[in-house]
CSV table of C-alpha atoms and ligand atoms in Angstrom, one decimal:
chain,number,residue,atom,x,y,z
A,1,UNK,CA,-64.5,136.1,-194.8
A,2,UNK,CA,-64.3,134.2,-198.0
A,3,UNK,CA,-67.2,135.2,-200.4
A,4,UNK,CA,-68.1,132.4,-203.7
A,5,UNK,CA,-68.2,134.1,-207.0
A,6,UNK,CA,-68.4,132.0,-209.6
A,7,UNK,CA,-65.9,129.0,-208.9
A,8,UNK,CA,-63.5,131.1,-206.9
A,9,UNK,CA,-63.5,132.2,-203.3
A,10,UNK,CA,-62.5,136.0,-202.5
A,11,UNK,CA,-61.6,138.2,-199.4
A,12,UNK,CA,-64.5,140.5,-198.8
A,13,UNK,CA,-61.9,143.6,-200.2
A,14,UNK,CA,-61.9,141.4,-203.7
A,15,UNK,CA,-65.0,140.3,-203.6
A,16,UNK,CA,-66.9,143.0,-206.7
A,17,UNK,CA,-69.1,141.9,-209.4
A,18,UNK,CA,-69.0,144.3,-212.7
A,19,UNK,CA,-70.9,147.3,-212.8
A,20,UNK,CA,-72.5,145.8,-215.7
A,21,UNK,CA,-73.7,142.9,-213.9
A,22,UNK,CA,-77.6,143.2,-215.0
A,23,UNK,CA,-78.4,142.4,-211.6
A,24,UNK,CA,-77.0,145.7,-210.7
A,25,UNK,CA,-78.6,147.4,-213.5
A,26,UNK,CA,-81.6,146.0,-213.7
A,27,UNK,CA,-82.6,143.8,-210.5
A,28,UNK,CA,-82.4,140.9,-212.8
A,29,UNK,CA,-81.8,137.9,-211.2
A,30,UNK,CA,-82.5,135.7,-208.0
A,31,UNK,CA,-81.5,135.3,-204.6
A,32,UNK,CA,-82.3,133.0,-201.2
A,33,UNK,CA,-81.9,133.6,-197.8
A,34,UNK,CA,-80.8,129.9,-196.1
A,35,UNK,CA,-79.9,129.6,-192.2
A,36,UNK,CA,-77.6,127.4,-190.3
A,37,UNK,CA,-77.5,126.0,-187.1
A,38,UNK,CA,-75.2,124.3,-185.2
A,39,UNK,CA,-73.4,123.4,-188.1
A,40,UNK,CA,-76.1,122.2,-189.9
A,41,UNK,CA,-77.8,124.0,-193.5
A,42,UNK,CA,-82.0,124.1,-192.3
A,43,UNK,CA,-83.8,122.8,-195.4
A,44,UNK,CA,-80.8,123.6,-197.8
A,45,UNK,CA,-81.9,121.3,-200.8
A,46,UNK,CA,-85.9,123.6,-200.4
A,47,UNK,CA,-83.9,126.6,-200.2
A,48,UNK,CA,-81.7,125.7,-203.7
A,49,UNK,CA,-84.7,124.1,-205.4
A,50,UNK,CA,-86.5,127.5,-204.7
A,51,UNK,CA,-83.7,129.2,-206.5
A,52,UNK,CA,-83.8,127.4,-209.6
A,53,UNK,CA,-87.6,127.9,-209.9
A,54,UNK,CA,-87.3,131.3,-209.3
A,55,UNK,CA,-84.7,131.5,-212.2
A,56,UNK,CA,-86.7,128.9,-214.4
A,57,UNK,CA,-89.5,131.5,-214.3
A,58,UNK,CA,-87.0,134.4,-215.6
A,59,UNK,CA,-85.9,132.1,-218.0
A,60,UNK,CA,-82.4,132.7,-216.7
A,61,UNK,CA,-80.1,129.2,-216.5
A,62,UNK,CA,-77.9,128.4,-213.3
A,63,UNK,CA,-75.0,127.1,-214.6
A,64,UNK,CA,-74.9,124.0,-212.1
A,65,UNK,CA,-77.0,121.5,-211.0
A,66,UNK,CA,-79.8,121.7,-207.3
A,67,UNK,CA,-76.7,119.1,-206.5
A,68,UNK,CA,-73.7,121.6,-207.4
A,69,UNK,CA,-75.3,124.3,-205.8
A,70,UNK,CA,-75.6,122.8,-202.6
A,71,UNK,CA,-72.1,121.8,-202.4
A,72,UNK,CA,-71.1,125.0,-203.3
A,73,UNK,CA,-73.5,126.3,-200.4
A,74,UNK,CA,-71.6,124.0,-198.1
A,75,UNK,CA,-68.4,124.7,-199.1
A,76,UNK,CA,-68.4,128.6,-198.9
A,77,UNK,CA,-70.2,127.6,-195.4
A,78,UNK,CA,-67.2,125.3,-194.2
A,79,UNK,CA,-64.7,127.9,-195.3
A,80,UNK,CA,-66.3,130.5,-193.1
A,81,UNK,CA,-66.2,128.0,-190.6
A,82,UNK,CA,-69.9,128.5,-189.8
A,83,UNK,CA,-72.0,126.8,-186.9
A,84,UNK,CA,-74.6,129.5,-186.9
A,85,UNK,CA,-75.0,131.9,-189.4
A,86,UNK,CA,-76.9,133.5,-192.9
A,87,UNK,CA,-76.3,132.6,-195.9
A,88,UNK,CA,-77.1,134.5,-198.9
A,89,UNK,CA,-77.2,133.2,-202.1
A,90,UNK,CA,-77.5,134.9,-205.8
A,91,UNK,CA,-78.0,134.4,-209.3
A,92,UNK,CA,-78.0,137.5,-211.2
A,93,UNK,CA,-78.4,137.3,-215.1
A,94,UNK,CA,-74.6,138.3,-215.4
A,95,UNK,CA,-72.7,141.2,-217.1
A,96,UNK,CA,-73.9,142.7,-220.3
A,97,UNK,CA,-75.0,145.9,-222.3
A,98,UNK,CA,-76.3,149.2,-220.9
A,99,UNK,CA,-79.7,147.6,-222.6
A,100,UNK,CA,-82.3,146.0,-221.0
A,101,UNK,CA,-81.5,142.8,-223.1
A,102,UNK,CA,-80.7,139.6,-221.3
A,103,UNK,CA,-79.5,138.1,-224.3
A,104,UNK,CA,-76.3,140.6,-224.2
A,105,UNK,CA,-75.3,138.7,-220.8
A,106,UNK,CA,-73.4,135.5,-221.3
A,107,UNK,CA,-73.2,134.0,-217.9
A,108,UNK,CA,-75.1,134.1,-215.4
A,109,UNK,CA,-73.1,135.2,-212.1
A,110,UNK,CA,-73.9,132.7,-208.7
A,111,UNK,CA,-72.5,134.2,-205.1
A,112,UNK,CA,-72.7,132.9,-202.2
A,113,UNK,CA,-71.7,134.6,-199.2
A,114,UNK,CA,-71.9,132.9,-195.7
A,115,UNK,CA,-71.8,135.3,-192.8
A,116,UNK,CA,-72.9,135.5,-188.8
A,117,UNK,CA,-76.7,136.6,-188.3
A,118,UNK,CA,-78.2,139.7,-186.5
A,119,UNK,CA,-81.2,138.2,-184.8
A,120,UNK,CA,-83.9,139.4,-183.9
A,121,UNK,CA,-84.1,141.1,-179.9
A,122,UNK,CA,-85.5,138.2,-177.5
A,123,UNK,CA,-87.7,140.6,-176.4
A,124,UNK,CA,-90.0,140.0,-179.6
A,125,UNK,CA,-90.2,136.4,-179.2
A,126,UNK,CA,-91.4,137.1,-175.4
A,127,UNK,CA,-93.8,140.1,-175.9
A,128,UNK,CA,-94.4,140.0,-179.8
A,129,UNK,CA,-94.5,142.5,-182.7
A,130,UNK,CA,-96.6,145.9,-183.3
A,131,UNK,CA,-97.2,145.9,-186.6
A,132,UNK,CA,-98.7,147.9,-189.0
A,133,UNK,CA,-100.6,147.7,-193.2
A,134,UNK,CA,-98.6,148.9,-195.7
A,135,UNK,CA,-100.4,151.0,-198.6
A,136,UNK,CA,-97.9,149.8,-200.7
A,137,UNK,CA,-100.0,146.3,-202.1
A,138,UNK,CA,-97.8,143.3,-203.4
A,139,UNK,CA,-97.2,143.0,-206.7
A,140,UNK,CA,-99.9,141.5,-209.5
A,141,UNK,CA,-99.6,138.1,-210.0
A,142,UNK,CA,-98.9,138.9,-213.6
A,143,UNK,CA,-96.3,141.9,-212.8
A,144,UNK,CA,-93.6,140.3,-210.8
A,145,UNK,CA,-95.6,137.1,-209.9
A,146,UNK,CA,-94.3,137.3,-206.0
A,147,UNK,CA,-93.5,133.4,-206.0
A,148,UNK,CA,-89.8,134.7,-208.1
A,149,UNK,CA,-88.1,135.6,-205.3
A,150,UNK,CA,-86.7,138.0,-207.3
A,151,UNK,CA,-83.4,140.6,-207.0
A,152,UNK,CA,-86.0,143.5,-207.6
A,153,UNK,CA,-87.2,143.7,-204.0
A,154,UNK,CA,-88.5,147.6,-204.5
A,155,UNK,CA,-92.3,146.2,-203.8
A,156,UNK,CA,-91.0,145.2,-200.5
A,157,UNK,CA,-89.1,147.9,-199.6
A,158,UNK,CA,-91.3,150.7,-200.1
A,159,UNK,CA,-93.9,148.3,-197.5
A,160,UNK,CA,-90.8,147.8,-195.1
A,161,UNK,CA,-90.1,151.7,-195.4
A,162,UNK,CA,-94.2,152.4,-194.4
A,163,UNK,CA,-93.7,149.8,-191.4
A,164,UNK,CA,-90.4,152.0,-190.5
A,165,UNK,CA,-91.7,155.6,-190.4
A,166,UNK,CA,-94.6,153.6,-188.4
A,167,UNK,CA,-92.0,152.6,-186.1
A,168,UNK,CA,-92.7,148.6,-187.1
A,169,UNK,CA,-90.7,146.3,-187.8
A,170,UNK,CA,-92.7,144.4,-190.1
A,171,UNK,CA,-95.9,145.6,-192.3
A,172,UNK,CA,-98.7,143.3,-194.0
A,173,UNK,CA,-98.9,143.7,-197.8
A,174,UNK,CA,-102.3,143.3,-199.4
A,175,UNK,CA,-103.2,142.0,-202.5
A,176,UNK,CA,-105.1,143.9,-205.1
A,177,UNK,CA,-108.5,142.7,-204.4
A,178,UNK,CA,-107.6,143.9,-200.6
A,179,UNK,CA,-107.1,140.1,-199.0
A,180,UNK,CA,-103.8,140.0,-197.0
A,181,UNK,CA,-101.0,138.2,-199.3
A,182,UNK,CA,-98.2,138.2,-196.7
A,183,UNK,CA,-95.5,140.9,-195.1
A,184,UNK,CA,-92.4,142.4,-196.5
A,185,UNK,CA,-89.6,139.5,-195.8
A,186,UNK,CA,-92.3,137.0,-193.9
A,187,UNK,CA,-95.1,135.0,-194.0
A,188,UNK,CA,-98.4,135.3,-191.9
A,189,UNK,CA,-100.6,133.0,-189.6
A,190,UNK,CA,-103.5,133.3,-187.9
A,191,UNK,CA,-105.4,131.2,-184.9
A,192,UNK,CA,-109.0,132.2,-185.8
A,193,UNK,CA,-111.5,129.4,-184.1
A,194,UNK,CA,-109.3,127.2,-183.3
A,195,UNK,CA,-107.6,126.6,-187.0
A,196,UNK,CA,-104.3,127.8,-187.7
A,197,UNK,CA,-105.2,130.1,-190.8
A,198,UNK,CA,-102.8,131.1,-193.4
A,199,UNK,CA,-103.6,133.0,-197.2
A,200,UNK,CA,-103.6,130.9,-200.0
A,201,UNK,CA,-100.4,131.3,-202.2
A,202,UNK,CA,-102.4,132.8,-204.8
A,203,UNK,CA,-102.9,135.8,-202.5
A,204,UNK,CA,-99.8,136.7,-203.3
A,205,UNK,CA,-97.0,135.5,-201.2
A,206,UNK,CA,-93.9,133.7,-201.4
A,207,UNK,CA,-94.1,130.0,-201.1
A,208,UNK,CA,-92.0,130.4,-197.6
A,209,UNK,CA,-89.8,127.2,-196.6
A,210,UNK,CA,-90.7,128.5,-192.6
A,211,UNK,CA,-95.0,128.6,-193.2
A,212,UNK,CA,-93.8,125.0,-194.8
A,213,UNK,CA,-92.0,123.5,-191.9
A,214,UNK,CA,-95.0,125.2,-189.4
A,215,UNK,CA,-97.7,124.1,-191.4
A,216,UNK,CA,-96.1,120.5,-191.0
A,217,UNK,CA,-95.7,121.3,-187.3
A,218,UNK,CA,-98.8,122.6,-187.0
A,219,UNK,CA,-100.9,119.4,-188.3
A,220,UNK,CA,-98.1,116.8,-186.5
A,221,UNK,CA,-99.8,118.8,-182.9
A,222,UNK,CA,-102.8,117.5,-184.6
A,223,UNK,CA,-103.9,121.0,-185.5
A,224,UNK,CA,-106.4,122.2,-188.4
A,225,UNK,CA,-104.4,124.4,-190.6
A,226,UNK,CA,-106.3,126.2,-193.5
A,227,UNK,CA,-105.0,127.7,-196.3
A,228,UNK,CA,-107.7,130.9,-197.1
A,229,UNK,CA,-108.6,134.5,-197.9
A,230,UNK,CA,-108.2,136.7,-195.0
A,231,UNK,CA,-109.1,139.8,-194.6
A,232,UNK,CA,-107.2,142.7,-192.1
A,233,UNK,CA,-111.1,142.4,-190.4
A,234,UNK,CA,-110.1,138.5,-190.0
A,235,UNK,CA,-106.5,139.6,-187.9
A,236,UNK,CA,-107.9,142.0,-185.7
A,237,UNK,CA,-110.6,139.7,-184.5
A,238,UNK,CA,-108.2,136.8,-184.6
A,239,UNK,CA,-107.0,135.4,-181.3
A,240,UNK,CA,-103.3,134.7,-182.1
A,241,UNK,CA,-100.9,136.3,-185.0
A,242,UNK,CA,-97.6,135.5,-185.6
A,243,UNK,CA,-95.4,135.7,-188.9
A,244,UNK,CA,-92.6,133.3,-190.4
A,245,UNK,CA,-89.5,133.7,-192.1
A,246,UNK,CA,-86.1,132.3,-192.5
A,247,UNK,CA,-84.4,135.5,-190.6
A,248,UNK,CA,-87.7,135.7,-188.4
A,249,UNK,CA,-88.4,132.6,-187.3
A,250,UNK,CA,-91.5,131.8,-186.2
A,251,UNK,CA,-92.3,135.4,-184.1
A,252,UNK,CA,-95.4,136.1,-182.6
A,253,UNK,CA,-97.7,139.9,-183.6
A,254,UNK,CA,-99.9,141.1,-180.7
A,255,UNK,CA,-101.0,144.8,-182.2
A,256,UNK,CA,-101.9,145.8,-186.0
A,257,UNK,CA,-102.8,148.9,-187.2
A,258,UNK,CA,-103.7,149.7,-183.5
A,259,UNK,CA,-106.2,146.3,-183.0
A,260,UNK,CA,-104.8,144.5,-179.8
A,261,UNK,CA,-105.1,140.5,-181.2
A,262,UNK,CA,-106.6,138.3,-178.9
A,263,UNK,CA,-105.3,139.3,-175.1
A,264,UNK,CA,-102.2,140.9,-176.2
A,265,UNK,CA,-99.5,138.3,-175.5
A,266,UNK,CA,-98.2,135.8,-177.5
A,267,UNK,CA,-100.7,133.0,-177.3
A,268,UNK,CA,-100.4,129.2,-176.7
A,269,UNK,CA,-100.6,127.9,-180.3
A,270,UNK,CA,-97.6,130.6,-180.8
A,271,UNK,CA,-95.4,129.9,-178.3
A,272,UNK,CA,-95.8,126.2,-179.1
A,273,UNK,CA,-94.3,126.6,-182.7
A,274,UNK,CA,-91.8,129.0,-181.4
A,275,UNK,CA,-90.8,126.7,-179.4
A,276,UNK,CA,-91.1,123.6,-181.8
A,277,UNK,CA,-89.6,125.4,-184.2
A,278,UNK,CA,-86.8,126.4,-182.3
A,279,UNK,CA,-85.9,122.6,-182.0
A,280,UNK,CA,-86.4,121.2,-185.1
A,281,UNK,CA,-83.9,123.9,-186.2
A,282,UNK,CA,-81.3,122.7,-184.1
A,283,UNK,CA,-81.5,119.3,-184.5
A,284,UNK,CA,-81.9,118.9,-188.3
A,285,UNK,CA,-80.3,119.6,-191.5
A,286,UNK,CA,-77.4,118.8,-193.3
A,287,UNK,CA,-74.4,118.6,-192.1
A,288,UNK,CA,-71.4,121.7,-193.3
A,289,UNK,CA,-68.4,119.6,-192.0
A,290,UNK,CA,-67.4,116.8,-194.5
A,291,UNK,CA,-66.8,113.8,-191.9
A,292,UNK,CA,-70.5,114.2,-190.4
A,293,UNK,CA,-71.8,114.7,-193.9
A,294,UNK,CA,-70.6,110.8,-194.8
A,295,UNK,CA,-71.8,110.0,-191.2
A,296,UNK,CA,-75.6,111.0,-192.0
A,297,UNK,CA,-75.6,110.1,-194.9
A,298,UNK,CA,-74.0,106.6,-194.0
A,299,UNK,CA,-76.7,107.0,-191.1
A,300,UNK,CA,-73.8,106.6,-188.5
B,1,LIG,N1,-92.1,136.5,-197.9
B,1,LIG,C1,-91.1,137.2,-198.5
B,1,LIG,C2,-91.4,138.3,-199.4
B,1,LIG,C3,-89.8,136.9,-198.2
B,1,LIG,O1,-88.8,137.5,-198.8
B,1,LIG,C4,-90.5,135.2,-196.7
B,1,LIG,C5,-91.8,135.5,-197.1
B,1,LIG,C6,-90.3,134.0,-195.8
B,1,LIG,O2,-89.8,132.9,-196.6
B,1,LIG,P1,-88.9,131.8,-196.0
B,1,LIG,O3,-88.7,130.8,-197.1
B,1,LIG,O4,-87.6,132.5,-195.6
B,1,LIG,O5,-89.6,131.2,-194.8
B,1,LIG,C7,-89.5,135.8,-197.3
B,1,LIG,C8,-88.1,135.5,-197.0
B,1,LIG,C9,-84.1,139.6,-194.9
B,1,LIG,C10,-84.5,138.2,-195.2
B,1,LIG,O6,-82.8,139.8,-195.0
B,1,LIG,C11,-85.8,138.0,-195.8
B,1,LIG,C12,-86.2,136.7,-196.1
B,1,LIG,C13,-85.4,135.7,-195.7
B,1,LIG,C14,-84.2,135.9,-195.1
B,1,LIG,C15,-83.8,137.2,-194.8
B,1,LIG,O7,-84.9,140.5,-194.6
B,1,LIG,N2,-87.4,136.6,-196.7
């Protein structure tokens, strides 16, 4: 495994940032999660453009371009020889003083590491998730405003360790006036009369490159997709649930917090943009292997 740090490629024995790294100390600094498929990057230049907003908005400067970092994300890809696999990339605000003062860190430090996925059982795709609410509410727009997708992931955790002693793999986060922002590491959809029904990103949630690409989906099957406050009242009388992420997928919820959704099976609308996201995946993106990058973009 060769691991990206900062210009230079290491074994995975080498591969150390300092203990001073404020990332370490302090959570400061950014990260994305980016898939590929069949040699392909899905939605790399979303994923990277993400990234530097998130570091824009912790005033924290990548030191290479949207364009840098995705060749950099396709190179540490190629020299894994990846077809399908997870990549996770990181900016962390670099190594400094034992202080909490960013200024005392003089480079930001930018890993990538490209590496085979765990994915989720097939069984959840055919039967769907049990999950659960977290007490643990999402942070305040003006505390860790959850659009940073942020190295201080603690908000999620302590939700992710409620779902676990729940026996869920998944939990819904509120926001603090109660309305659903989204769940630890995905987002969430509802059918509710016939719209597809997601919250608003003001609820709270990340602005998720998967509930993108379904949302597009979603209206291309000529489907109503709203964008509104829902309550946990609005999911347990929903007919269909499912949740999105980059790991996830598009993955369908039958049971919360006890409340059997609609019959209890993953529902039409869902197994659709399973499906049609499934697909798309698989047939789009941009090419990791040099020769077939020139091809698409010679549109050979
Ligand atoms: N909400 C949060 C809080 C996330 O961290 C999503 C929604 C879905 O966003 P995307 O852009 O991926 O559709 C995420 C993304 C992991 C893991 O290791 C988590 C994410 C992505 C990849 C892996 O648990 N979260």
């Amino acid at each position: 495994m060769k691991i990206y740090i900062n210009g230079e490629f290491y074994d995975r024995e080498n591969a150390k940032i300092s203990v001073f790294d404020h990332g370490l100390l302090y959570g400061d600094g950014v990260f994305e999660g980016i898939r590929a498929y069949s040699g392909r990057i899905f939605r790399l230049r979303e994923h990277v453009e993400r990234l530097f907003k998130s570091a824009k908005a912790i005033l924290l400067t990548i030191p290479l371009s949207v364009d840098e970092m995705c060749e950099v994300v396709r190179l540490t890809c190629a020299a894994n020889d990846i077809k399908d696999g997870y990549i996770r990339l990181l900016v962390t605000r670099g190594k400094g003083s034992l202080s909490l003062d960013p200024g005392s860190c003089k480079r930001a430090s930018v890993i990538v590491i490209a590496s085979g996925i765990r994915l989720y059982p097939q069984e959840y795709y055919e039967k769907g998730l049990t999950i659960v609410t977290a007490s643990t509410m999402r942070n305040l727009q003006n505390a860790i405003n959850p659009a940073i997708k942020s190295l201080n992931y603690l908000n999620n955790i302590l939700a992710k360790i409620e779902a676990g002693i729940a026996g869920c793999e998944e939990a819904i986060m509120l926001n603090s006036e109660g309305f659903i922002a989204e769940c630890t590491g995905d987002n969430l959809f509802i059918m509710s009369e016939g719209n597809l029904c997601t919250p608003p990103l003001a609820a709270g949630a990340l602005y998720g490159i998967t509930r993108n690409v379904v949302m597009e989906l979603a209206r291309s099957e000529r489907l109503e997709v709203v964008e509104k406050n829902l309550s946990r009242y609005d999911v347990f009388v929903a007919d269909e649930c499912f949740l999105t992420g980059t790991g996830a997928e598009v993955v369908p919820v039958v049971k919360v917090d006890e409340r059997v959704i609609g019959d209890g099976v993953p529902g039409p609308v869902t197994r659709k943009l399973v499906a049609d996201y499934h697909d798309l995946t698989r047939s789009t993106g941009d090419p990791i292997s040099r020769e077939e990058q020139r091809g698409s973009r010679d549109g050979v």
